[in-house]
PDB file of C-alpha atoms in Angstrom:
ATOM      1  CA  MET A   1     -44.562  69.250  81.662  1.00 52.00           C
ATOM      2  CA  MET A   2     -45.038  67.924  85.144  1.00 55.00           C
ATOM      3  CA  LEU A   3     -42.815  70.635  86.608  1.00 53.00           C
ATOM      4  CA  GLY A   4     -45.438  73.351  85.984  1.00 54.00           C
ATOM      5  CA  SER A   5     -48.235  71.504  87.797  1.00 54.00           C
ATOM      6  CA  ILE A   6     -46.156  71.044  90.938  1.00 55.00           C
ATOM      7  CA  GLY A   7     -45.612  74.802  91.317  1.00 57.00           C
ATOM      8  CA  PHE A   8     -49.356  75.533  91.501  1.00 59.00           C
ATOM      9  CA  ALA A   9     -50.297  72.845  94.016  1.00 64.00           C
ATOM     10  CA  GLN A  10     -52.346  74.081  96.954  1.00 73.00           C
ATOM     11  CA  VAL A  11     -51.693  73.155 100.553  1.00 74.00           C
ATOM     12  CA  GLU A  12     -54.666  71.540 102.239  1.00 77.00           C
ATOM     13  CA  GLU A  13     -56.001  73.317 105.315  1.00 76.00           C
ATOM     14  CA  ILE A  14     -55.509  71.424 108.548  1.00 73.00           C
ATOM     15  CA  GLU A  15     -58.443  71.453 110.937  1.00 72.00           C
ATOM     16  CA  LEU A  16     -57.481  72.490 114.443  1.00 67.00           C
ATOM     17  CA  ASP A  17     -57.899  69.814 117.031  1.00 65.00           C
ATOM     18  CA  SER A  18     -59.829  70.854 120.130  1.00 61.00           C
ATOM     19  CA  LEU A  19     -56.671  70.206 122.145  1.00 64.00           C
ATOM     20  CA  ALA A  20     -54.747  72.775 120.089  1.00 68.00           C
ATOM     21  CA  GLU A  21     -56.928  75.633 121.385  1.00 72.00           C
ATOM     22  CA  LYS A  22     -55.588  77.504 124.404  1.00 79.00           C
ATOM     23  CA  LEU A  23     -57.986  77.164 127.329  1.00 78.00           C
ATOM     24  CA  ILE A  24     -57.816  78.586 130.835  1.00 78.00           C
ATOM     25  CA  ILE A  25     -58.773  76.855 134.062  1.00 80.00           C
ATOM     26  CA  LEU A  26     -59.481  79.051 137.062  1.00 77.00           C
ATOM     27  CA  GLU A  27     -58.748  77.995 140.613  1.00 81.00           C
ATOM     28  CA  GLY A  28     -61.839  76.452 142.167  1.00 79.00           C
ATOM     29  CA  ASP A  29     -63.559  76.001 138.781  1.00 76.00           C
ATOM     30  CA  SER A  30     -64.027  72.618 137.145  1.00 75.00           C
ATOM     31  CA  THR A  31     -64.494  73.784 133.542  1.00 80.00           C
ATOM     32  CA  PHE A  32     -62.083  75.227 131.007  1.00 79.00           C
ATOM     33  CA  GLN A  33     -62.724  78.670 129.515  1.00 78.00           C
ATOM     34  CA  GLU A  34     -61.437  80.469 126.425  1.00 78.00           C
ATOM     35  CA  SER A  35     -61.413  83.877 128.145  1.00 79.00           C
ATOM     36  CA  ILE A  36     -61.640  85.494 131.577  1.00 81.00           C
ATOM     37  CA  MET A  37     -64.525  87.809 132.444  1.00 83.00           C
ATOM     38  CA  LEU A  38     -63.258  91.023 134.022  1.00 90.00           C
ATOM     39  CA  GLU A  39     -65.134  93.741 135.867  1.00 95.00           C
ATOM     40  CA  GLU A  40     -65.491  97.222 134.419  1.00 97.00           C
ATOM     41  CA  VAL A  41     -62.551  99.573 134.961  1.00 96.00           C
ATOM     42  CA  VAL A  42     -62.812 103.367 135.257  1.00 96.00           C
ATOM     43  CA  VAL A  43     -59.813 105.385 134.073  1.00 96.00           C
ATOM     44  CA  PHE A  44     -59.576 108.933 135.393  1.00 94.00           C
ATOM     45  CA  SER A  45     -57.638 111.738 133.765  1.00 95.00           C
ATOM     46  CA  PRO A  46     -54.434 112.855 135.512  1.00 94.00           C
ATOM     47  CA  LEU A  47     -54.962 115.227 138.436  1.00 94.00           C
ATOM     48  CA  GLU A  48     -54.034 118.855 137.929  1.00 96.00           C
ATOM     49  CA  PHE A  49     -53.468 121.278 140.801  1.00 96.00           C
ATOM     50  CA  LYS A  50     -53.294 125.072 140.801  1.00 96.00           C
ATOM     51  CA  SER A  51     -50.359 125.161 143.204  1.00 97.00           C
ATOM     52  CA  TYR A  52     -47.857 122.943 144.954  1.00 97.00           C
ATOM     53  CA  GLU A  53     -49.665 123.537 148.275  1.00 97.00           C
ATOM     54  CA  ASP A  54     -52.943 122.209 146.815  1.00 96.00           C
ATOM     55  CA  LYS A  55     -51.119 119.136 145.577  1.00 96.00           C
ATOM     56  CA  LEU A  56     -49.484 118.629 148.964  1.00 96.00           C
ATOM     57  CA  ARG A  57     -52.824 118.950 150.803  1.00 96.00           C
ATOM     58  CA  TYR A  58     -54.426 116.446 148.438  1.00 95.00           C
ATOM     59  CA  TYR A  59     -51.702 113.838 148.986  1.00 95.00           C
ATOM     60  CA  ILE A  60     -51.802 114.322 152.769  1.00 95.00           C
ATOM     61  CA  LEU A  61     -55.597 113.881 152.740  1.00 95.00           C
ATOM     62  CA  ARG A  62     -55.319 110.840 150.493  1.00 93.00           C
ATOM     63  CA  ARG A  63     -52.767 109.230 152.804  1.00 94.00           C
ATOM     64  CA  LYS A  64     -55.084 109.708 155.826  1.00 90.00           C
ATOM     65  CA  THR A  65     -58.106 108.067 154.166  1.00 82.00           C
TER      66      THR A  65
END
């Protein structure tokens, strides 16, 4: 009879200790953080050129600036 009650036992949830959380410390900062704030990023579509010469001119101009 006792065998059936053992099979349905529930495992108690363990509370996470504050030390178990992963925190980040940034150089020059004195406090720990859970995440890092990043600046906005703009993603452009791939460049398409009508001809190889246009592509070549673009890369030459880009190298000069």
